[in-house]
Backbone as a printed PyTorch tensor [residue, N CA C, xyz], in Angstrom:
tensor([[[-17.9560, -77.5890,  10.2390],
         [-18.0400, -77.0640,   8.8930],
         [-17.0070, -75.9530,   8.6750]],

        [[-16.3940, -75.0210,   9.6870],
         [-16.0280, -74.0570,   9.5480],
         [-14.2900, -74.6270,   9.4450]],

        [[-14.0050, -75.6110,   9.7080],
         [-12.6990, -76.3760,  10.1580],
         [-12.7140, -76.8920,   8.6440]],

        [[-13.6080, -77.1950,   8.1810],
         [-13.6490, -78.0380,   6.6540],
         [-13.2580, -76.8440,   5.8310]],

        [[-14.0790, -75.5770,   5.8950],
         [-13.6570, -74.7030,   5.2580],
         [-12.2930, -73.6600,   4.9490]],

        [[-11.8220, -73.5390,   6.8240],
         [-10.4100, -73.1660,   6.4110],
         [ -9.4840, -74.4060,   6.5760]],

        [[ -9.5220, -75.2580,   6.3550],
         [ -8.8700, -76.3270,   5.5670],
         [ -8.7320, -76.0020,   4.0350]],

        [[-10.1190, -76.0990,   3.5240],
         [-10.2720, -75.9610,   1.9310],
         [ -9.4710, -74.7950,   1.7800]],

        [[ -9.3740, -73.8830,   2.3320],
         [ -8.7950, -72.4280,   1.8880],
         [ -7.2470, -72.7220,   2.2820]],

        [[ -6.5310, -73.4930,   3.2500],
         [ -5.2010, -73.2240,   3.2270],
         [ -4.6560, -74.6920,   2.3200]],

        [[ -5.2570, -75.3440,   1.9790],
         [ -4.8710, -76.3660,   0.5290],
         [ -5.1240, -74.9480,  -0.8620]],

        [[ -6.0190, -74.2260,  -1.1370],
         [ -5.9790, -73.3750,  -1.9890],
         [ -4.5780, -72.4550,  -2.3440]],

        [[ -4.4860, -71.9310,  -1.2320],
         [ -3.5330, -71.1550,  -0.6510],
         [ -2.2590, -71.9820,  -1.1370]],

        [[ -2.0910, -73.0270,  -0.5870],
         [ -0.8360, -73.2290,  -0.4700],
         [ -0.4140, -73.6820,  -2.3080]],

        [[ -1.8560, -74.4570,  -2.7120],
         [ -1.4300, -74.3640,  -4.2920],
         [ -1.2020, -72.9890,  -4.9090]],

        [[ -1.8140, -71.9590,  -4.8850],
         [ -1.3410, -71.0430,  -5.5490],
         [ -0.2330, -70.3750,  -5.3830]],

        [[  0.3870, -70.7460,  -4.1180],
         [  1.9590, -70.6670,  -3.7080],
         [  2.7550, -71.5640,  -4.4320]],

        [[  2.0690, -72.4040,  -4.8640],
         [  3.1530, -73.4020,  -5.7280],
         [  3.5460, -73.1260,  -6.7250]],

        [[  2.0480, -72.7730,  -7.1470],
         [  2.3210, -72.2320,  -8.8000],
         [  2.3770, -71.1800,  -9.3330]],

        [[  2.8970, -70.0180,  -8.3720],
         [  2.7060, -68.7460,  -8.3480],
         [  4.6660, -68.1750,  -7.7450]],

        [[  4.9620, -67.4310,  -9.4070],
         [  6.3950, -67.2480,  -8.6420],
         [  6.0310, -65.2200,  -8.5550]],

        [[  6.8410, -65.0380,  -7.9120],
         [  7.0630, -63.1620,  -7.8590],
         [  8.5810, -63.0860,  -8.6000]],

        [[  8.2210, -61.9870,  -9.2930],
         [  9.0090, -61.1630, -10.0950],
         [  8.7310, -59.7890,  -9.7340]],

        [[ 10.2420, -59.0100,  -9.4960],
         [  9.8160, -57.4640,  -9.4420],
         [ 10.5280, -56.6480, -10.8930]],

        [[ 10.9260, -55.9750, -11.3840],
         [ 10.7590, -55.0310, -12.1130],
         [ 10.6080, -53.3860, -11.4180]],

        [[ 11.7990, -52.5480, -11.4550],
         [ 12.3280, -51.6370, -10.5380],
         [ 11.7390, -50.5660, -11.6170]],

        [[ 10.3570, -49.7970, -11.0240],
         [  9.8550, -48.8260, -11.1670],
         [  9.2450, -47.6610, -10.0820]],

        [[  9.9650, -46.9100,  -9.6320],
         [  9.6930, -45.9900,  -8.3130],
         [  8.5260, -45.0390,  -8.7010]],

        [[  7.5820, -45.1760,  -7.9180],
         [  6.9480, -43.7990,  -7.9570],
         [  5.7510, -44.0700,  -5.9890]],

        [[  4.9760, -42.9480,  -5.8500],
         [  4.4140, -43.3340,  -4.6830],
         [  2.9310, -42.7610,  -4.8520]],

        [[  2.1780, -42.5410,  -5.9490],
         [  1.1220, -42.6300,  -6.2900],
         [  0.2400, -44.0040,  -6.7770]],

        [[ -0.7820, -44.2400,  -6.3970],
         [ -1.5980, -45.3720,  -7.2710],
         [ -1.0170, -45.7570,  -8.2110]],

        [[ -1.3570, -47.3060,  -8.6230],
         [ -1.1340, -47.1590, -10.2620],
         [ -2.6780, -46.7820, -11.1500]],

        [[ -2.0810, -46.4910, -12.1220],
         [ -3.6920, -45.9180, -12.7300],
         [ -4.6450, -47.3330, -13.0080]],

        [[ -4.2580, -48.3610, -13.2610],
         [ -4.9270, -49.6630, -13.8190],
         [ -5.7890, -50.1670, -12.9130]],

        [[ -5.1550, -50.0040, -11.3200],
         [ -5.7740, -49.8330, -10.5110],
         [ -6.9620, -49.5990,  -9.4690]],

        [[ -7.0700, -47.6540, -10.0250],
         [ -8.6210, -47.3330,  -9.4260],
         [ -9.4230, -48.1390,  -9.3870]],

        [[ -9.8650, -48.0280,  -7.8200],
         [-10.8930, -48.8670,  -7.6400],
         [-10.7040, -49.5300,  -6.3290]],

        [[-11.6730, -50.0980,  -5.8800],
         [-11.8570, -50.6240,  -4.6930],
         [-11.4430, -52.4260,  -5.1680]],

        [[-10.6840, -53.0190,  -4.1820],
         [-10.7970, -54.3510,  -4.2160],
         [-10.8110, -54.9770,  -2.8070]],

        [[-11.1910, -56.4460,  -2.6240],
         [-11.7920, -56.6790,  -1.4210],
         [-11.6110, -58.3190,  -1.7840]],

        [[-10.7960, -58.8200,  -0.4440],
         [-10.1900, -60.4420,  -0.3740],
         [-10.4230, -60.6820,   0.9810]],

        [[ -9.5810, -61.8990,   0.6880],
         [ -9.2260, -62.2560,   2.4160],
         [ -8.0120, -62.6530,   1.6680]],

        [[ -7.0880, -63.3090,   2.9340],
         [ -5.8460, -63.4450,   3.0770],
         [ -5.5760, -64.5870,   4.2360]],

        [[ -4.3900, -65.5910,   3.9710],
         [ -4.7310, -66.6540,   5.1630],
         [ -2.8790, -66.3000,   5.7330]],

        [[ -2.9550, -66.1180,   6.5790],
         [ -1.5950, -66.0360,   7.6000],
         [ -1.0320, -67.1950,   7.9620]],

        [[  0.1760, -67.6930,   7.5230],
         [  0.7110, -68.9590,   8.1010],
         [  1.1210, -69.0100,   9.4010]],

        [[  1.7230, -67.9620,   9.5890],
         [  2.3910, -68.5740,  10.8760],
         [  1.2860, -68.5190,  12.5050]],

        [[ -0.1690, -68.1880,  12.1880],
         [ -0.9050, -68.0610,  13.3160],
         [ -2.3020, -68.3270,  12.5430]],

        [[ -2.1590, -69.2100,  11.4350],
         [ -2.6020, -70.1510,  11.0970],
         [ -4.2500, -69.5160,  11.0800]],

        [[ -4.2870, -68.0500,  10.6320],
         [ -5.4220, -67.2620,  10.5850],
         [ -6.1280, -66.6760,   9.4370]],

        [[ -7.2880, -66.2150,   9.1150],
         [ -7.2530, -65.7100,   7.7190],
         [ -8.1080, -64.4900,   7.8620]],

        [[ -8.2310, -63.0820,   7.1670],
         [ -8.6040, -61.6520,   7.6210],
         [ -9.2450, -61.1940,   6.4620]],

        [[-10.1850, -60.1210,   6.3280],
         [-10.4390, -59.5080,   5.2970],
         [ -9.4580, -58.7420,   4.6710]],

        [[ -9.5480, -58.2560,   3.1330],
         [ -8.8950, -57.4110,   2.8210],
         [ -9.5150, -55.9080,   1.9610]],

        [[ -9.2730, -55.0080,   2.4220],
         [ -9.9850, -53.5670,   1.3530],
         [ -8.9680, -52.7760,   1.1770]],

        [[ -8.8190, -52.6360,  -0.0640],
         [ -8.0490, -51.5900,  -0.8970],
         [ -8.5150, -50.8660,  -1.4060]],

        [[ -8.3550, -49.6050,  -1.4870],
         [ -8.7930, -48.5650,  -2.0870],
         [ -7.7550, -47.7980,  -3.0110]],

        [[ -7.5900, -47.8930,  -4.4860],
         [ -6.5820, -47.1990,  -4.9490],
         [ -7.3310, -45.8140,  -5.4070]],

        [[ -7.1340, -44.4900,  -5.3840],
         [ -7.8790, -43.5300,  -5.4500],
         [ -6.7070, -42.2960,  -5.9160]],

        [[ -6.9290, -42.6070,  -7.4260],
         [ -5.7690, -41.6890,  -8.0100],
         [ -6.2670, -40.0310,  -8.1350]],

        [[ -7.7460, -39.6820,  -7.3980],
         [ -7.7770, -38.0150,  -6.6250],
         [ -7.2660, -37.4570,  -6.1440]],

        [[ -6.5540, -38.8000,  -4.9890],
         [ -5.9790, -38.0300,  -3.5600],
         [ -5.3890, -38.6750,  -3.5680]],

        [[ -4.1370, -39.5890,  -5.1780],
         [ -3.1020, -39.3710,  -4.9920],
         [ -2.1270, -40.6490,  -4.0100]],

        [[ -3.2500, -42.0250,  -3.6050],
         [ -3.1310, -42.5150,  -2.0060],
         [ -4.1750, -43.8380,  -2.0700]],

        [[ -3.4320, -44.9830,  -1.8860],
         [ -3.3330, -46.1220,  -1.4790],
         [ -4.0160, -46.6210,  -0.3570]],

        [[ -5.0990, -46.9140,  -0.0810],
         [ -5.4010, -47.0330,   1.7900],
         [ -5.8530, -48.1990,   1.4600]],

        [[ -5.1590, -48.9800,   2.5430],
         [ -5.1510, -50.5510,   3.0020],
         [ -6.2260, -50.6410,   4.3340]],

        [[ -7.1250, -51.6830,   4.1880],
         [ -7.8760, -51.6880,   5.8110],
         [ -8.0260, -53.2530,   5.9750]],

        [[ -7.8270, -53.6600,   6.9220],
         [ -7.7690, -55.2000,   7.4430],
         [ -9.0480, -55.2080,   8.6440]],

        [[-10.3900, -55.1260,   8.1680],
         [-11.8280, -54.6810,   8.9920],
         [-11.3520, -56.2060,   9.8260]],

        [[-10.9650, -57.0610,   9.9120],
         [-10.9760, -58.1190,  11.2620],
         [ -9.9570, -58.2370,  12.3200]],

        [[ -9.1950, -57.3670,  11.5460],
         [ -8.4000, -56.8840,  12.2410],
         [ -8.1240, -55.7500,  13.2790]],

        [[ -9.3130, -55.4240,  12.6120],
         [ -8.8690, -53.6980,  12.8140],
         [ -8.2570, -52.5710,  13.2420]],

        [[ -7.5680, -52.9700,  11.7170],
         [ -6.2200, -51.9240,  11.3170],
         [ -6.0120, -51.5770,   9.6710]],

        [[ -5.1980, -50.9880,  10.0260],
         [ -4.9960, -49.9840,   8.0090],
         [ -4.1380, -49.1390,   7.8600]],

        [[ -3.8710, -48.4830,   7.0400],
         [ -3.0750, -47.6670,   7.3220],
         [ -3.0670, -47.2200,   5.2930]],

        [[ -1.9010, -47.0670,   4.6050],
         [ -1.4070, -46.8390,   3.3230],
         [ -0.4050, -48.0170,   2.5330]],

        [[ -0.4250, -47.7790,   1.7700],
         [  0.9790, -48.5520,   0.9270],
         [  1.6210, -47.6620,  -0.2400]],

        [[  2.8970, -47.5300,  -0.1510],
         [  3.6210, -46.7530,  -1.0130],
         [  4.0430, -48.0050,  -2.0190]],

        [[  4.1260, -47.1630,  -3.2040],
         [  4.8910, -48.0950,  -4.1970],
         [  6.0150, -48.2470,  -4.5830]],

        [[  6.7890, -49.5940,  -4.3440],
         [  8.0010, -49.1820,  -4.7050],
         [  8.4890, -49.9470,  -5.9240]],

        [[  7.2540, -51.0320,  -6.2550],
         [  8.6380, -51.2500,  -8.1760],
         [  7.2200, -51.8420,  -8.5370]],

        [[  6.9250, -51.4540,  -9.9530],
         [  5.6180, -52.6110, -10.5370],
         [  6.0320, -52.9700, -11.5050]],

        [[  5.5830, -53.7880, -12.6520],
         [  5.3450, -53.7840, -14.1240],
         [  3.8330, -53.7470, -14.6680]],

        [[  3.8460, -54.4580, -15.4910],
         [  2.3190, -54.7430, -16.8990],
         [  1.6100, -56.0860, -15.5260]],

        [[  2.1760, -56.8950, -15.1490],
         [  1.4990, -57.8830, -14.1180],
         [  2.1130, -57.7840, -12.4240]],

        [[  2.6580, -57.2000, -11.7970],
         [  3.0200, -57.2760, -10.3410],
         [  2.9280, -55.5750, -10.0200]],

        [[  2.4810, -55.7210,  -9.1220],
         [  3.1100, -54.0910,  -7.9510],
         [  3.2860, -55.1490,  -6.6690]],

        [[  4.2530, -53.5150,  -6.0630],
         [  4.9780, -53.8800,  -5.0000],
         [  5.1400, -52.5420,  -4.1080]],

        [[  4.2550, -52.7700,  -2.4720],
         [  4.0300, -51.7320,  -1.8320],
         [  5.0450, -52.0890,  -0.6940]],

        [[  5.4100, -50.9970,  -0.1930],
         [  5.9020, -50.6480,   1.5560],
         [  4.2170, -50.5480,   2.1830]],

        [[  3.4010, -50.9470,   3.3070],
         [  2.7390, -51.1010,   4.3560],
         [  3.1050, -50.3000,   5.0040]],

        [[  2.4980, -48.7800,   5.6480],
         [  2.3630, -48.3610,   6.8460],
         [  1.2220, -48.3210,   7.2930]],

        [[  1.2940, -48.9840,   8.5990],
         [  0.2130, -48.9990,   9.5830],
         [ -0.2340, -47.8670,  10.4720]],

        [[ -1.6960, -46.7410,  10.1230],
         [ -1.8570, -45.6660,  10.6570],
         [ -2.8380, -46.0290,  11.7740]],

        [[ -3.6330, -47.0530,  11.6630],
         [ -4.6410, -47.5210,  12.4840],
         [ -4.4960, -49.0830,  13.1270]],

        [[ -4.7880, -48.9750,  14.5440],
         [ -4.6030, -49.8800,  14.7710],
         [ -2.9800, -51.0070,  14.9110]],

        [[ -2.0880, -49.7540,  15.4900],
         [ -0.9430, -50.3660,  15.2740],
         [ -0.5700, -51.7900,  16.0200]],

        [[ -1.4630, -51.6670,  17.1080],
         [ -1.3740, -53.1440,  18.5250],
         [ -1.6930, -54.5890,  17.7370]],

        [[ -2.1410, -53.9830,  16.4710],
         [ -3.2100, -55.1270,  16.1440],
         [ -2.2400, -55.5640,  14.4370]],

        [[ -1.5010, -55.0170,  14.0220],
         [ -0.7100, -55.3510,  12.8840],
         [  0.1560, -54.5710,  12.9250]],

        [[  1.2600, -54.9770,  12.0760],
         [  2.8900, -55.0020,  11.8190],
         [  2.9670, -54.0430,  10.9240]],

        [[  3.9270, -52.8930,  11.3440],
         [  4.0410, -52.1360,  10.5190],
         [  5.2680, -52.3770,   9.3850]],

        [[  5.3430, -51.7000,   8.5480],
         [  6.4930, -51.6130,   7.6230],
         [  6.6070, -52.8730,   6.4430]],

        [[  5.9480, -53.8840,   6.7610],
         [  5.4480, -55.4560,   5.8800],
         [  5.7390, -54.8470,   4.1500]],

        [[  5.5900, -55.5960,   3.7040],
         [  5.7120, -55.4180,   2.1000],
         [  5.1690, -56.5110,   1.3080]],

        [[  4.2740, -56.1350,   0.2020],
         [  2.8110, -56.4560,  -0.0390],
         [  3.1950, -56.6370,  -1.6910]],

        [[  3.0410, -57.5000,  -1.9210],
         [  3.2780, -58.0400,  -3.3060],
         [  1.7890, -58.0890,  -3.5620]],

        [[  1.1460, -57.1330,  -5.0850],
         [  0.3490, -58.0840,  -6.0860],
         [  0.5310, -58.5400,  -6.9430]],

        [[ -0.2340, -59.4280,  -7.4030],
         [  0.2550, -60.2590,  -8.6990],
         [ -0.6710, -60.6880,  -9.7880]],

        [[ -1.1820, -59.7900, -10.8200],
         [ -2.1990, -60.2380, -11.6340],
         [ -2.5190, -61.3630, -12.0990]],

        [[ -4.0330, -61.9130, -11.8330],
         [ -4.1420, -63.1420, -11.9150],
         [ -5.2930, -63.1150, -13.4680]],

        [[ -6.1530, -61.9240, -13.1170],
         [ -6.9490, -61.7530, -14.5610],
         [ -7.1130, -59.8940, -14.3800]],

        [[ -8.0630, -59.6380, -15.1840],
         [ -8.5580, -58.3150, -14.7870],
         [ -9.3780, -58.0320, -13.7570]],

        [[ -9.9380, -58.7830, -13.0770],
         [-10.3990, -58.8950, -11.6160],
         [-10.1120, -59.0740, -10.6640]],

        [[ -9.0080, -59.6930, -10.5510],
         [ -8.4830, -60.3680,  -9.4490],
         [ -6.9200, -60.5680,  -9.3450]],

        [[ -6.3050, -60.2380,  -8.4760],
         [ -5.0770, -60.1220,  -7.8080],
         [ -4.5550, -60.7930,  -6.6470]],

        [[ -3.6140, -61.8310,  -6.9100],
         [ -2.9920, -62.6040,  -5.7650],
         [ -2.1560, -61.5490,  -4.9070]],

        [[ -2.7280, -61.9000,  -3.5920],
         [ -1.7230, -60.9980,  -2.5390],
         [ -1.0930, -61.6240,  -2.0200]],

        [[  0.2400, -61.2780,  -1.5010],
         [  1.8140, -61.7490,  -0.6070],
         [  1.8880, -60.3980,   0.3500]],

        [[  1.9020, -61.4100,   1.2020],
         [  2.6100, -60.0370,   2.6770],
         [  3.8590, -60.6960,   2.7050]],

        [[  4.4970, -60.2300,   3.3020],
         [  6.0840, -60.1500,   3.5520],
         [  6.4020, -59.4490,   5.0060]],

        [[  7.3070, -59.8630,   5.8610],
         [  7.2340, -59.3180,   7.4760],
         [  8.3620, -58.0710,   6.5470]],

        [[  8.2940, -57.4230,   7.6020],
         [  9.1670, -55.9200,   7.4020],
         [ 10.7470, -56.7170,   7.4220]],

        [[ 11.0900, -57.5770,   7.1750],
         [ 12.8700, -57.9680,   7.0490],
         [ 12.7510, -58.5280,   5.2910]],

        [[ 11.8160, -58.1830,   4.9620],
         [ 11.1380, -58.6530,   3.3050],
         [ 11.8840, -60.1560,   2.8940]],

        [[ 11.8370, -60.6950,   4.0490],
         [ 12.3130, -62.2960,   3.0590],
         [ 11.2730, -63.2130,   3.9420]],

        [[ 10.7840, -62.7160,   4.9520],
         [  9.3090, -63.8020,   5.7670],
         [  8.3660, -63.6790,   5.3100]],

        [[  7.8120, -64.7170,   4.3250],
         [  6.3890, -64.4340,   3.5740],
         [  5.4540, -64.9410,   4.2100]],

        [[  4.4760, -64.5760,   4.9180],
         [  3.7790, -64.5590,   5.7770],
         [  2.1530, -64.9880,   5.5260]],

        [[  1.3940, -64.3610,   4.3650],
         [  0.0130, -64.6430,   4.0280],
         [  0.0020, -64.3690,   2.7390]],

        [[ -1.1920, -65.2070,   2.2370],
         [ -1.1830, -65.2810,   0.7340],
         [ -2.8260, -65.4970,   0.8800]],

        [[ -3.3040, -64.6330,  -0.5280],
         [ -4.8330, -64.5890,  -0.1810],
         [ -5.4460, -63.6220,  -2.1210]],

        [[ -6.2010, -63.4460,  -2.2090],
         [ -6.8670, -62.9940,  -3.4340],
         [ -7.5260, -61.5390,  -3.0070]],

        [[ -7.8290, -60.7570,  -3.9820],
         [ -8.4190, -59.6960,  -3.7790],
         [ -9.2160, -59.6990,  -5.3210]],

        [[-10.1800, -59.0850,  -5.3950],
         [-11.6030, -58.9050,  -6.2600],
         [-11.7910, -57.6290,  -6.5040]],

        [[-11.8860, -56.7880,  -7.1740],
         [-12.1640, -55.7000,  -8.0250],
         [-13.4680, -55.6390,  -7.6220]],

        [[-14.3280, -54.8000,  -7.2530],
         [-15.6790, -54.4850,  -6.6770],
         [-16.3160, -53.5280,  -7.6780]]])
């Protein structure tokens, strides 16, 4: 059953890679975005080790700070921002926790899908290896 299921999820996956292009739009700053606040919470499926992980975001425009946590992983760290618009942001990944266990420096595409929900893209730190693609949920 569990083989049926991440099956079902990397046919998902790979359609919303189909039909899903990235666009950036060059806006610098390294605070949250405000639209943001809020906790969101996915998984994510990894191609090349053919794996899939939780995801928790915390955007928390108090303190100013981004914190990424991968609980199956376990690791996390921040994401700085480096270009968004009205539908995409686009973070730098540093890994503070758990460095043995994930890649630091990666770059993390979202991509608004509604007001709930956000398609995620990792990217290896040479930003042209796109690596996992997965959803995140507004909590």
């Amino acid at each position: 059953m569990k083989q049926w299921f991440n099956f079902l999820k990397y046919i998902l996956v790979v359609l919303f890679i189909l039909l899903s292009q990235i666009s950036c739009k060059s806006i610098s700053s390294e605070s949250p975005p405000s639209n943001l606040s809020s906790v969101w919470k996915g998984a994510a499926y990894q191609f090349d080790v053919s794996e899939s992980w939780d995801i928790v975001v915390s955007f928390d425009q108090t303190k100013q700070q981004t914190v990424i946590k991968y609980p199956s992983l376990n690791c996390g760290g921040y994401w700085s921002l480096l270009d968004s618009d009205e539908e995409m942001f686009e973070f730098r990944e540093v890994i503070t926790e758990g460095q043995n266990e994930c890649t630091n420096n990666g770059r993390v595409v979202l991509k608004k899908k509604d007001d709930v929900t956000f398609e995620f893209y990792y990217f290896w730190p040479d930003d042209q290896t796109f690596s996992a693609y997965g959803l995140v949920f507004k909590r």
